[in-house]
Backbone as numpy.savetxt, mean C-alpha at the origin, in Angstrom:
# Nx Ny Nz CAx CAy CAz Cx Cy Cz
-3.10 -20.99 2.52 -3.94 -19.81 2.52 -3.06 -18.57 2.52
-3.45 -17.60 1.69 -2.68 -16.37 1.59 -2.91 -15.51 2.82
-1.82 -15.00 3.37 -1.91 -14.06 4.49 -1.07 -12.84 4.17
-1.62 -11.68 4.49 -0.95 -10.41 4.26 -0.80 -9.70 5.60
0.39 -9.18 5.85 0.64 -8.48 7.11 1.24 -7.12 6.79
0.45 -6.06 7.03 0.91 -4.70 6.78 1.54 -4.12 8.04
2.45 -3.20 7.83 3.06 -2.47 8.93 3.60 -1.14 8.41
3.97 -0.27 9.32 4.61 0.98 8.94 3.75 2.22 9.08
2.49 2.04 9.41 1.64 3.21 9.58 1.99 3.98 10.84
1.34 5.13 11.00 1.59 5.93 12.20 1.08 7.33 12.03
1.48 8.17 12.97 1.12 9.59 12.97 2.31 10.40 12.51
2.09 11.27 11.54 3.18 12.07 11.00 2.64 13.46 10.68
3.50 14.44 10.73 3.12 15.79 10.37 3.11 15.95 8.85
2.33 16.88 8.38 2.30 17.17 6.95 3.71 17.48 6.46
4.03 16.92 5.30 5.36 17.06 4.75 6.30 15.92 5.11
5.88 15.09 6.05 6.70 13.98 6.48 6.59 12.77 5.58
7.27 11.69 5.99 7.31 10.48 5.18 7.03 9.25 6.03
6.49 8.24 5.39 6.31 6.93 5.98 6.56 5.88 4.91
6.98 4.69 5.32 7.08 3.56 4.40 6.26 2.42 4.95
5.28 2.02 4.16 4.44 0.88 4.49 5.03 -0.39 3.89
4.87 -1.48 4.62 5.31 -2.79 4.12 4.15 -3.78 4.21
4.13 -4.70 3.28 3.13 -5.76 3.29 3.86 -7.07 2.99
3.90 -7.94 3.98 4.56 -9.23 3.83 3.52 -10.28 3.46
3.80 -11.03 2.41 2.88 -12.06 1.93 3.41 -13.43 2.33
2.53 -14.28 2.83 2.91 -15.65 3.14 1.82 -16.60 2.68
2.19 -17.85 2.51 1.21 -18.87 2.19 0.92 -19.06 0.72
1.59 -18.32 -0.17 1.29 -18.47 -1.58 2.41 -17.87 -2.41
2.28 -18.07 -3.74 3.25 -17.46 -4.64 3.12 -15.95 -4.58
4.17 -15.27 -5.01 4.16 -13.81 -4.96 4.68 -13.20 -6.25
5.72 -13.78 -6.83 6.43 -13.13 -7.93 5.60 -12.97 -9.19
4.53 -13.72 -9.35 3.70 -13.65 -10.55 2.37 -12.95 -10.31
2.25 -12.30 -9.18 0.97 -11.72 -8.76 1.01 -10.20 -8.74
-0.04 -9.57 -9.26 -0.19 -8.13 -9.09 -0.45 -7.82 -7.61
0.16 -6.75 -7.14 -0.07 -6.30 -5.77 -0.49 -4.83 -5.81
-1.21 -4.41 -4.79 -1.68 -3.03 -4.78 -1.86 -2.53 -3.35
-1.89 -1.23 -3.23 -2.24 -0.56 -1.98 -3.51 0.24 -2.22
-4.42 0.13 -1.27 -5.65 0.89 -1.27 -5.71 1.73 -0.01
-6.55 2.74 -0.04 -6.71 3.63 1.10 -8.20 3.84 1.35
-8.57 3.83 2.63 -9.95 4.12 3.00 -9.95 5.24 4.03
-10.41 6.40 3.61 -10.52 7.54 4.52 -11.80 7.39 5.33
-11.88 8.05 6.48 -13.07 7.93 7.32 -14.33 8.29 6.56
-15.31 7.42 6.59 -16.58 7.67 5.95 -16.59 7.56 4.44
-15.49 7.07 3.87 -15.40 6.99 2.42 -15.13 5.56 1.98
-15.25 5.32 0.69 -14.99 3.99 0.16 -13.49 3.74 0.06
-13.15 2.49 -0.12 -11.76 2.10 -0.27 -11.34 2.35 -1.73
-10.28 3.13 -1.93 -9.84 3.51 -3.27 -8.41 3.07 -3.53
-8.13 2.79 -4.79 -6.79 2.41 -5.20 -5.81 3.57 -5.02
-4.65 3.28 -4.45 -3.57 4.25 -4.35 -2.49 3.95 -5.39
-2.04 2.70 -5.44 -0.98 2.31 -6.36 -1.04 0.81 -6.60
-0.56 0.41 -7.77 -0.56 -1.01 -8.15 0.75 -1.32 -8.85
1.23 -2.56 -8.65 2.48 -2.97 -9.30 2.31 -4.37 -9.87
2.76 -4.55 -11.11 2.67 -5.85 -11.77 3.90 -6.69 -11.41
3.89 -7.99 -11.76 5.07 -8.82 -11.49 6.35 -8.28 -12.13
6.22 -7.63 -13.28 7.40 -7.10 -13.97 7.83 -5.74 -13.44
7.04 -5.18 -12.53 7.41 -3.90 -11.94 6.73 -2.69 -12.54
5.81 -2.90 -13.48 5.04 -1.78 -14.02 4.12 -1.25 -12.95
4.07 0.09 -12.83 3.31 0.69 -11.75 2.27 1.68 -12.27
1.20 1.82 -11.53 0.21 2.86 -11.76 -0.13 3.50 -10.43
-0.49 4.78 -10.49 -0.81 5.54 -9.29 -2.08 6.36 -9.51
-2.81 6.56 -8.44 -3.89 7.51 -8.53 -3.29 8.91 -8.62
-4.00 9.81 -9.30 -3.42 11.12 -9.61 -2.97 11.89 -8.37
-3.69 11.74 -7.28 -3.39 12.56 -6.10 -2.08 12.19 -5.41
-1.50 11.05 -5.75 -0.24 10.65 -5.09 0.94 10.61 -6.06
0.70 10.85 -7.33 1.79 10.81 -8.31 2.88 11.82 -7.94
4.12 11.35 -8.00 5.24 12.20 -7.65 5.57 12.22 -6.17
4.68 11.67 -5.35 4.93 11.65 -3.90 5.07 10.22 -3.35
4.33 9.29 -3.92 4.34 7.90 -3.45 5.05 7.01 -4.47
5.70 5.98 -3.94 6.35 4.99 -4.80 6.03 3.59 -4.29
5.47 2.77 -5.18 5.23 1.37 -4.85 6.37 0.54 -5.41
6.80 -0.44 -4.65 7.88 -1.32 -5.11 7.68 -2.70 -4.50
8.43 -3.66 -4.99 8.29 -5.02 -4.49 9.63 -5.72 -4.43
9.74 -6.64 -3.49 10.91 -7.50 -3.36 10.40 -8.93 -3.48
10.56 -9.52 -4.65 9.99 -10.84 -4.89 10.66 -11.93 -4.05
11.92 -11.75 -3.75 12.63 -12.75 -2.95 12.09 -12.79 -1.52
11.75 -11.62 -1.00 11.24 -11.54 0.38 9.72 -11.56 0.45
9.06 -11.51 -0.70 7.61 -11.47 -0.76 7.04 -10.26 0.00
7.58 -9.12 -0.31 7.16 -7.88 0.34 6.83 -6.84 -0.73
5.77 -6.11 -0.51 5.46 -4.94 -1.33 5.50 -3.73 -0.41
6.10 -2.66 -0.92 6.29 -1.44 -0.15 5.49 -0.29 -0.74
5.21 0.68 0.10 4.66 1.95 -0.36 5.42 3.05 0.37
6.32 3.70 -0.37 7.05 4.83 0.18 6.21 6.08 -0.04
5.90 6.77 1.04 5.03 7.94 0.98 5.80 9.16 1.47
6.01 10.10 0.55 6.74 11.33 0.88 5.82 12.52 0.76
6.23 13.62 1.38 5.45 14.86 1.33 3.98 14.58 1.65
3.76 13.92 2.76 2.40 13.52 3.12 1.53 14.73 3.42
0.24 14.60 3.09 -0.73 15.66 3.28 -1.85 15.15 4.18
-2.55 16.03 4.85 -3.66 15.59 5.71 -4.68 14.73 4.96
-4.89 15.00 3.69 -5.85 14.22 2.92 -5.37 12.81 2.62
-4.13 12.49 2.95 -3.63 11.13 2.82 -4.03 10.26 4.01
-4.63 10.86 5.00 -5.05 10.12 6.20 -6.05 9.04 5.86
-5.87 7.88 6.46 -6.79 6.78 6.26 -6.16 5.46 6.65
-6.91 4.40 6.47 -6.39 3.06 6.68 -5.90 2.55 5.32
-4.68 2.09 5.29 -4.07 1.60 4.07 -4.09 0.08 4.09
-4.59 -0.47 2.99 -4.74 -1.92 2.86 -3.89 -2.45 1.70
-3.30 -3.58 1.92 -2.56 -4.29 0.89 -3.50 -5.28 0.21
-3.40 -5.38 -1.11 -4.24 -6.29 -1.89 -3.37 -7.26 -2.67
-3.71 -8.54 -2.56 -3.09 -9.61 -3.35 -4.08 -9.96 -4.45
-3.71 -9.70 -5.70 -4.65 -9.83 -6.81 -4.28 -11.01 -7.69
-4.58 -12.23 -7.18 -4.34 -13.43 -7.95 -5.64 -13.98 -8.50
-5.75 -15.31 -8.63 -7.01 -15.91 -9.04 -8.13 -15.51 -8.08
-7.81 -15.39 -6.85 -8.67 -14.81 -5.83 -7.95 -13.60 -5.27
-8.72 -12.71 -4.68 -8.10 -11.55 -4.07 -8.12 -11.68 -2.55
-7.07 -11.17 -1.94 -6.95 -11.19 -0.49 -6.54 -9.80 -0.01
-7.06 -9.43 1.15 -6.75 -8.14 1.76 -6.00 -8.35 3.06
-5.12 -7.41 3.36 -4.51 -7.37 4.67 -5.47 -6.74 5.68
-5.01 -6.64 6.92 -5.87 -6.11 7.97 -5.87 -4.59 8.00
-4.94 -3.96 7.30 -4.88 -2.51 7.23 -3.93 -1.92 8.26
-3.39 -0.77 7.92 -2.54 -0.03 8.84 -2.94 1.45 8.77
-3.07 2.06 9.92 -3.58 3.43 9.99 -2.46 4.43 9.71
-2.77 5.38 8.85 -1.88 6.50 8.58 -2.64 7.78 8.91
-2.07 8.58 9.78 -2.68 9.85 10.16 -1.68 10.97 9.92
-2.10 11.94 9.12 -1.23 13.07 8.79 -1.84 14.32 9.40
-1.11 14.93 10.30 -1.60 16.14 10.96 -1.12 17.38 10.22
-1.95 18.42 10.28 -1.61 19.66 9.56 -0.80 20.60 10.45
C-alpha cells in the first residue's frame, strides 16, 4: 500500500522560505507523476505544482518564479521549495501520488504571516 509522509511546514514571515518534503513508501516512485496541492481555509484543494518521471514541471501561475518542485527517485522523495512566501500561500499542503490509483498524504500546514 502506498504511503505518503509530508514534512517541512511551519510558520514563516512573508518573504521567507520553506522546503516541503514528501516521502513515498510501499510502491514504485520513479515512473509516477507527483504533485503538490494546497487547500486554503474554506477553499477547495488546488494544484500548486506537478512533476513527471522525467522531471517536466508545471506550476500554477501564482507560484511561478517562487516555488520549485523536484524529485529524488533514489530516495523516493518529492520536494517543494517555496521562496518569497506570501500570506496568500497559507494553507495545508498535500502531496499527491498519481499512479493507476491516486493517493494523498496527510498534509502539512504552512502559515505565512504578514
